[in-house]
mmCIF file of C-alpha atoms and ligand atoms in Angstrom:
data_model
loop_
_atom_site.group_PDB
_atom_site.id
_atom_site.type_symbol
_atom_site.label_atom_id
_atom_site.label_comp_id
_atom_site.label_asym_id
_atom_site.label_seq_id
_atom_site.Cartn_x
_atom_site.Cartn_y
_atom_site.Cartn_z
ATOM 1 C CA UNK O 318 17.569 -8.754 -26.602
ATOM 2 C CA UNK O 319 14.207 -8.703 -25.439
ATOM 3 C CA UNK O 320 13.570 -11.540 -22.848
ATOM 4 C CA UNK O 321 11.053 -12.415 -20.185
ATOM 5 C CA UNK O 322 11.475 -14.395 -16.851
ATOM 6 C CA UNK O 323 8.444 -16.149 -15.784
ATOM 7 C CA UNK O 324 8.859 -18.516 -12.419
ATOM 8 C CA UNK O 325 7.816 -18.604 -8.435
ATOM 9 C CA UNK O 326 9.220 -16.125 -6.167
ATOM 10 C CA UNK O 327 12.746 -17.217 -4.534
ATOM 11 C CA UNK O 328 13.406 -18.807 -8.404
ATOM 12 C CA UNK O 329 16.073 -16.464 -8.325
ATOM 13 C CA UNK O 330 15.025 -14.435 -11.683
ATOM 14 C CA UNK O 331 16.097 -11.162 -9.981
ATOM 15 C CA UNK O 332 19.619 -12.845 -9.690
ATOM 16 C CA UNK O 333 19.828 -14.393 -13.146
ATOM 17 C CA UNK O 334 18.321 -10.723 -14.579
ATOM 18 C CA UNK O 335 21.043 -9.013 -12.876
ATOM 19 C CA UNK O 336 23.667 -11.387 -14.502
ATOM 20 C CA UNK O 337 22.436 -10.791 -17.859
ATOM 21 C CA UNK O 338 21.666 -7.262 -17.528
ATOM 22 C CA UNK O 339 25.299 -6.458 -16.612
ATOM 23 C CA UNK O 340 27.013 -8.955 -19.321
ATOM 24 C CA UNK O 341 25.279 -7.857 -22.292
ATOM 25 C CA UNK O 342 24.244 -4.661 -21.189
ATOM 26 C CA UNK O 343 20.352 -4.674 -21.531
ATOM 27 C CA UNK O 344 17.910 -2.814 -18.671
ATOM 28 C CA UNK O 345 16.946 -4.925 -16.309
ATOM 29 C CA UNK O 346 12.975 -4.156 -15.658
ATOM 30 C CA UNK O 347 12.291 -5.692 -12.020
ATOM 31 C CA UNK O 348 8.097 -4.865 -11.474
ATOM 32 C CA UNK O 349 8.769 -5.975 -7.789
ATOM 33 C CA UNK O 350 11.602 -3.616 -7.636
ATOM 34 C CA UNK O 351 10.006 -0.724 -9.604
ATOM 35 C CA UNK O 352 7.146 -1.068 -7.082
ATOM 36 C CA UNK O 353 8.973 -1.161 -3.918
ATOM 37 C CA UNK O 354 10.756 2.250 -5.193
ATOM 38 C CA UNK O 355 7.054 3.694 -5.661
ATOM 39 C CA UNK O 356 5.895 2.571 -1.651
ATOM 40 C CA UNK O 357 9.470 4.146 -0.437
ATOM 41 C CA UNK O 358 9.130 6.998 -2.089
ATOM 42 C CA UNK O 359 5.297 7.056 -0.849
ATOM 43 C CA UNK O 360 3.739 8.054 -4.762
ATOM 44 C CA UNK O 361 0.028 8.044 -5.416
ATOM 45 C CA UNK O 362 0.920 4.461 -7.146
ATOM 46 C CA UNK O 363 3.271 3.079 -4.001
ATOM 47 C CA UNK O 364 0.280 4.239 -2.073
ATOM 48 C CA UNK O 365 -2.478 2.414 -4.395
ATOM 49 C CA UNK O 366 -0.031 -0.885 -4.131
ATOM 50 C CA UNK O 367 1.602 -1.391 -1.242
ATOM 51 C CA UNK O 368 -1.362 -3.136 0.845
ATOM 52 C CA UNK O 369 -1.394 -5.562 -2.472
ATOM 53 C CA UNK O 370 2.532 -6.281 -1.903
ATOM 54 C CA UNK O 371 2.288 -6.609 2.167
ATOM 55 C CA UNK O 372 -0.040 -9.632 1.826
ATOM 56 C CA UNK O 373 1.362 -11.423 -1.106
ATOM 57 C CA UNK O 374 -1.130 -10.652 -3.715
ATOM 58 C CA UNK O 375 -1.187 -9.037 -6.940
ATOM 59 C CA UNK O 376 -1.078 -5.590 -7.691
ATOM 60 C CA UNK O 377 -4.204 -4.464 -9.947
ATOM 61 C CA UNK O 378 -3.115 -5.051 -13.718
ATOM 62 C CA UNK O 379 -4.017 -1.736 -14.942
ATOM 63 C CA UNK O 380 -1.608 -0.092 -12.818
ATOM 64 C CA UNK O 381 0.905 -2.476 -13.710
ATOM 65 C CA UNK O 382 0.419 -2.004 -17.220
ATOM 66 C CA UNK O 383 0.640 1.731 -17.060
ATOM 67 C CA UNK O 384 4.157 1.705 -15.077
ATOM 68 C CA UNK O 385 5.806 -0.930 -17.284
ATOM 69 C CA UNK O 386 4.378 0.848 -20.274
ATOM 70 C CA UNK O 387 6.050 3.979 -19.400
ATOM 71 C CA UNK O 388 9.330 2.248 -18.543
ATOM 72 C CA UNK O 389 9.182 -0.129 -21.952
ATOM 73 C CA UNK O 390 8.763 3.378 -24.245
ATOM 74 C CA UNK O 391 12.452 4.452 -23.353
ATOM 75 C CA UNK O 392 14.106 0.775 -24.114
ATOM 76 C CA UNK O 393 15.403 -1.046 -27.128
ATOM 77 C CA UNK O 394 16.622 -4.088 -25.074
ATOM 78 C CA UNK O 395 15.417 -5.908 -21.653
ATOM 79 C CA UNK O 396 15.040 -8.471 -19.732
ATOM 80 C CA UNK O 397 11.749 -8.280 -18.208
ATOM 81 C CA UNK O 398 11.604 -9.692 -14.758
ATOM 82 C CA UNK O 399 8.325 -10.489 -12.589
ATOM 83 C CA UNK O 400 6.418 -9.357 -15.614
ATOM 84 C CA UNK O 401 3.874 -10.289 -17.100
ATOM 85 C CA UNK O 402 2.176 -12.139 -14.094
ATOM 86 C CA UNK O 403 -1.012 -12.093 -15.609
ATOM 87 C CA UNK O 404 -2.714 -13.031 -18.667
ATOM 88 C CA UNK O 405 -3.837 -9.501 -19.065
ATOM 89 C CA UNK O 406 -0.352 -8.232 -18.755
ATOM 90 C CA UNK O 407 1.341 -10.610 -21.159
ATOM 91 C CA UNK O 408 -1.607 -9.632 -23.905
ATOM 92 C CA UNK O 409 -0.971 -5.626 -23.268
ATOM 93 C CA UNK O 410 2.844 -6.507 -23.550
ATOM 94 C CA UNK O 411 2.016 -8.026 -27.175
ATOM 95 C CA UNK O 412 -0.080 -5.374 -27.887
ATOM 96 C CA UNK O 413 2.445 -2.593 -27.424
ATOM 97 C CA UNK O 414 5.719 -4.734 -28.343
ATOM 98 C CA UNK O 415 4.118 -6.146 -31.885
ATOM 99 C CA UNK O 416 4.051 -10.056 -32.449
ATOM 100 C CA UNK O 417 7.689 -11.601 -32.454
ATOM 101 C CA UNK O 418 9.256 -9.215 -30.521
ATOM 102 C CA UNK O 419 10.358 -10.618 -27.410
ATOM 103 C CA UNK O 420 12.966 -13.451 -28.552
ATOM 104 C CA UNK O 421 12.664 -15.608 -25.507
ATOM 105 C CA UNK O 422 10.235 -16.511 -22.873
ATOM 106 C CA UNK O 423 12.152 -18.480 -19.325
ATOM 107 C CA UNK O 424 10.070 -20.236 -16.783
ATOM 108 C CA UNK O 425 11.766 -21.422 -14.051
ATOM 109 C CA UNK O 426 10.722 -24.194 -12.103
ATOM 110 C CA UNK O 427 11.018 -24.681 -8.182
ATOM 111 C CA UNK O 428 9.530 -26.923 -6.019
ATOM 112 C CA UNK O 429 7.258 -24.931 -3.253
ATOM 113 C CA UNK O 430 9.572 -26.484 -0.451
ATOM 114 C CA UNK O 431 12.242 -24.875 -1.641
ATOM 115 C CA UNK O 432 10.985 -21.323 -2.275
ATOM 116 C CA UNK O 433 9.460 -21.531 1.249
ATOM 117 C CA UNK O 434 12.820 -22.994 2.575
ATOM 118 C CA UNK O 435 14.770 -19.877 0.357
ATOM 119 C CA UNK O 436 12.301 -16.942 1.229
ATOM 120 C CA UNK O 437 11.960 -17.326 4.958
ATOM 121 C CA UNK O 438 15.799 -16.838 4.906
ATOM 122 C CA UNK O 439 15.934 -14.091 2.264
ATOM 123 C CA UNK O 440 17.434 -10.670 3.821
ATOM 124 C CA UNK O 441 18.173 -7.557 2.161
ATOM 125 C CA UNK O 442 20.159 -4.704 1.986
ATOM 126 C CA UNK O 443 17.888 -1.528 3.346
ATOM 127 C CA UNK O 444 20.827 0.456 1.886
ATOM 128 C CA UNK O 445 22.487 -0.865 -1.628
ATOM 129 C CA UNK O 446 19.722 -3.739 -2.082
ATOM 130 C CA UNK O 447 22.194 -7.121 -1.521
ATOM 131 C CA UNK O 448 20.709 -10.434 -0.591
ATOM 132 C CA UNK O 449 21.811 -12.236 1.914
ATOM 133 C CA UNK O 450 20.433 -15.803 2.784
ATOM 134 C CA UNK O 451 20.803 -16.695 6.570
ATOM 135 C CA UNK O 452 22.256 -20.227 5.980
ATOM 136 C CA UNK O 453 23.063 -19.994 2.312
ATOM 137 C CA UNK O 454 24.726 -16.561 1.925
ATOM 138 C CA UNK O 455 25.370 -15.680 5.174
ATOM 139 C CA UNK O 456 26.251 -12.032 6.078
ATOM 140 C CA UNK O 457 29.358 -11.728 7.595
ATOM 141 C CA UNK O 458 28.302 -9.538 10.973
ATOM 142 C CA UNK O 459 24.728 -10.588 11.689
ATOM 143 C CA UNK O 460 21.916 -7.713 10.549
ATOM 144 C CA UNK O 461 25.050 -6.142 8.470
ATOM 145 C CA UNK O 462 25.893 -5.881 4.853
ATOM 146 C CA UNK O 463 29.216 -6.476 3.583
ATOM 147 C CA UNK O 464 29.189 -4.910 1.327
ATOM 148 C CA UNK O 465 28.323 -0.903 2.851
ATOM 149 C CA UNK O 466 27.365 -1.883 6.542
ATOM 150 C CA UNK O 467 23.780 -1.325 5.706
ATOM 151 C CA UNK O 468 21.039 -2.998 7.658
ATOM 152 C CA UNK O 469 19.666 -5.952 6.913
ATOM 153 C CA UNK O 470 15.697 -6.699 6.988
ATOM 154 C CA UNK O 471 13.298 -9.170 5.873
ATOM 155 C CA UNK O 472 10.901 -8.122 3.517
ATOM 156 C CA UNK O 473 6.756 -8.376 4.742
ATOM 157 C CA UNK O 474 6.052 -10.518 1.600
ATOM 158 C CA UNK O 475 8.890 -13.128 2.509
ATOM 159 C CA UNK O 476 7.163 -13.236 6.197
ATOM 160 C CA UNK O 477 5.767 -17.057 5.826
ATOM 161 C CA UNK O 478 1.834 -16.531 5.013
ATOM 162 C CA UNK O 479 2.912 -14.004 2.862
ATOM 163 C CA UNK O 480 5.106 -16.672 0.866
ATOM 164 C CA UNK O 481 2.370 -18.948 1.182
ATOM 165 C CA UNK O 482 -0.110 -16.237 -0.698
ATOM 166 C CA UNK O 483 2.321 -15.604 -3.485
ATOM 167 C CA UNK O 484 3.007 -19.341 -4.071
ATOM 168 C CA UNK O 485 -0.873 -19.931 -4.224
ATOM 169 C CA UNK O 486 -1.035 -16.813 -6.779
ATOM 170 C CA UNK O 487 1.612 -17.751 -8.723
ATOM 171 C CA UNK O 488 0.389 -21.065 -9.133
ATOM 172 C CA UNK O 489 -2.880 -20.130 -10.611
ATOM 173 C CA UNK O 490 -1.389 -17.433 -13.156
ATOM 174 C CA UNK O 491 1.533 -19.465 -14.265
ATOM 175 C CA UNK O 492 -0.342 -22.132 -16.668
ATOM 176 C CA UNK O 493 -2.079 -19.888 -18.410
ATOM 177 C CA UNK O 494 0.934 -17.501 -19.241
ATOM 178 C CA UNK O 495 2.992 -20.943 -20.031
ATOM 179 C CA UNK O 496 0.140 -21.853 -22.777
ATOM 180 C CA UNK O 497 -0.082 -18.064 -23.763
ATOM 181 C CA UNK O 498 3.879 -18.283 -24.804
ATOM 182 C CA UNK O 499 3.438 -21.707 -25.989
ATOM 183 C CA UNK O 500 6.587 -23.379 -27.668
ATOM 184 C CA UNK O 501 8.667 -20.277 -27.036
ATOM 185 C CA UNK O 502 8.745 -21.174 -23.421
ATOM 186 C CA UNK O 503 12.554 -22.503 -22.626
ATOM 187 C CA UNK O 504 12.397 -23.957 -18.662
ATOM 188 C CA UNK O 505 14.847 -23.960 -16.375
ATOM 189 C CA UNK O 506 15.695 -25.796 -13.479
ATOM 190 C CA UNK O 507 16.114 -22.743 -10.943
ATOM 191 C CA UNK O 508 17.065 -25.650 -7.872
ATOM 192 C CA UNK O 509 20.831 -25.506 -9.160
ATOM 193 C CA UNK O 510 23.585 -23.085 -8.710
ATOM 194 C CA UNK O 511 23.349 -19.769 -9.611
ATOM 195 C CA UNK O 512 26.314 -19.900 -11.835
ATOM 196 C CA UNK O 513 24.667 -23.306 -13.300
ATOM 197 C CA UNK O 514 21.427 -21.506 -13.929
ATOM 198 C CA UNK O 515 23.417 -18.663 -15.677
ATOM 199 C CA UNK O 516 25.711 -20.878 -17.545
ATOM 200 C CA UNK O 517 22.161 -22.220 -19.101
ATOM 201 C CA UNK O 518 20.976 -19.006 -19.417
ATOM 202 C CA UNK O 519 23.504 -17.049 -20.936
ATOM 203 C CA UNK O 520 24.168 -19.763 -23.464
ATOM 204 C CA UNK O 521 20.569 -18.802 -25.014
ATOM 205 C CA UNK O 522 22.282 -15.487 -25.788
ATOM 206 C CA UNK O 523 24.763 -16.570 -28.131
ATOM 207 C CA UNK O 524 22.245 -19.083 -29.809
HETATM 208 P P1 LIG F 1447 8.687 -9.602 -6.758
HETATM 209 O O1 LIG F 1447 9.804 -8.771 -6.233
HETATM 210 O O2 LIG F 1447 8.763 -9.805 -8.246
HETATM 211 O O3 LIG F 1447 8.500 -10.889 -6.000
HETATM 212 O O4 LIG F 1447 7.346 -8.743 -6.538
HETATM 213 C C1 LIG F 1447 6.936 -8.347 -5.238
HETATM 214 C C2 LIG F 1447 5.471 -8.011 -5.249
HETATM 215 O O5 LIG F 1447 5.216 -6.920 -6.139
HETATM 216 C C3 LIG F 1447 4.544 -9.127 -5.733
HETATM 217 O O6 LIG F 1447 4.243 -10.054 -4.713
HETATM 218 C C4 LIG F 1447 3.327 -8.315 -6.168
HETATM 219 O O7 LIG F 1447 2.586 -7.862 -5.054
HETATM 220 C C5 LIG F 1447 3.968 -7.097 -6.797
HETATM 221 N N1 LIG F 1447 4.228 -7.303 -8.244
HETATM 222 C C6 LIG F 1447 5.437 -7.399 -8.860
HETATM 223 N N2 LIG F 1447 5.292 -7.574 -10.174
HETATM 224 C C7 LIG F 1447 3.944 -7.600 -10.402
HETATM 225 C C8 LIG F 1447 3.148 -7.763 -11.565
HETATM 226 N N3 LIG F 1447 3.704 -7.961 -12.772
HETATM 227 N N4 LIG F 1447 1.801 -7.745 -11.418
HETATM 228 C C9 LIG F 1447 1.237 -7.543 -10.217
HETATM 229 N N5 LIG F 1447 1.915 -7.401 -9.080
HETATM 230 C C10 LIG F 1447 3.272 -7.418 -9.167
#
């Protein structure tokens, strides 16, 4: 299984990746996540990124590349999530994986109300990485995780401009990396359930 997730943030790829990853036992690459680990633990890379991430915009491809590149070398099977973003990325991707490699290509679709309306709510786990969602998935104590008791925070990019910013960047790198995959492209309507989204998702597996 070698599969891509292409769609706006807050389309809830991280969530569906997770899913996947943990039924049919394939890494799950996260770029966002991968990156956030390289600005905690303060590396020459988290360094060269993290003013890229706080605003909302793209981190430099070539860095990218190199970390995904690195990642991809160890893996027979993955679902790659938040990557590629760029046309750049998705041609180095071909270049290293060989034409016909990745076996399917997701894109899914949510309107920019809703990713605004999903984002501004969106807190995390500072400790074992859970989301919450202050109406939809509310924590039980406020600030706490069920889960370990961990703080919650809100992430800069999901502060509103930021959201804005990454909408606005996503939009204009999306159609080009939709015509790049071409008729491999399956789309999915990431407004419904999570467990509908993974009931459509999952089925692609067997297929
Ligand atoms: P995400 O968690 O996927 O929403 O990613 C968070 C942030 O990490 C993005 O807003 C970008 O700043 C950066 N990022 C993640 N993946 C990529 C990528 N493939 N190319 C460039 N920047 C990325």
């Amino acid at each position: 299984m070698k599969w891509v997730f292409l769609g706006p943030p807050g389309a809830g790829k991280g969530t569906q990746a997770k899913r996947v990853a943990a039924e049919f036992d394939v890494a799950h690459v996260s770029t966002g996540d991968l990156l956030r680990s390289e600005v905690a633990a303060k590396s020459e890379l988290g360094k060269a990124a993290e003013s890229f991430m706080t605003g909302g915009g793209l981190v430099p491809d070539d860095l990218v590349i190199a970390m995904v590149a690195q990642k991809l070398d160890d893996l027979n099977a993955y679902l790659l999530d938040g990557f590629p973003r760029t046309l750049p990325q998705a041609q180095a991707l071909l270049e290293r994986v060989g034409d016909g490699a990745i076996d399917r290509v997701f894109s899914f679709e949510l309107p920019d109300d809703e990713v605004l309306r999903r984002l501004g709510g969106r807190r995390t786990c500072r400790d074992c990485g859970t989301m919450y969602h202050v109406d939809f998935v509310p924590p039980q104590v406020e600030g706490k995780c069920d889960r370990c008791g961990g703080e919650l925070f809100r992430r800069d990019d999901d502060e509103a401009d930021a959201i804005r910013r990454r909408i606005d960047v996503f939009k204009s790198e999306a159609g080009p990396l939709i015509d790049f995959y071409g008729a491999d492209v399956v789309t999915v309507d990431a407004s419904r359930s999570p467990d509908e989204v993974f009931a459509e998702v999952r089925s692609y597996a067997q297929g």
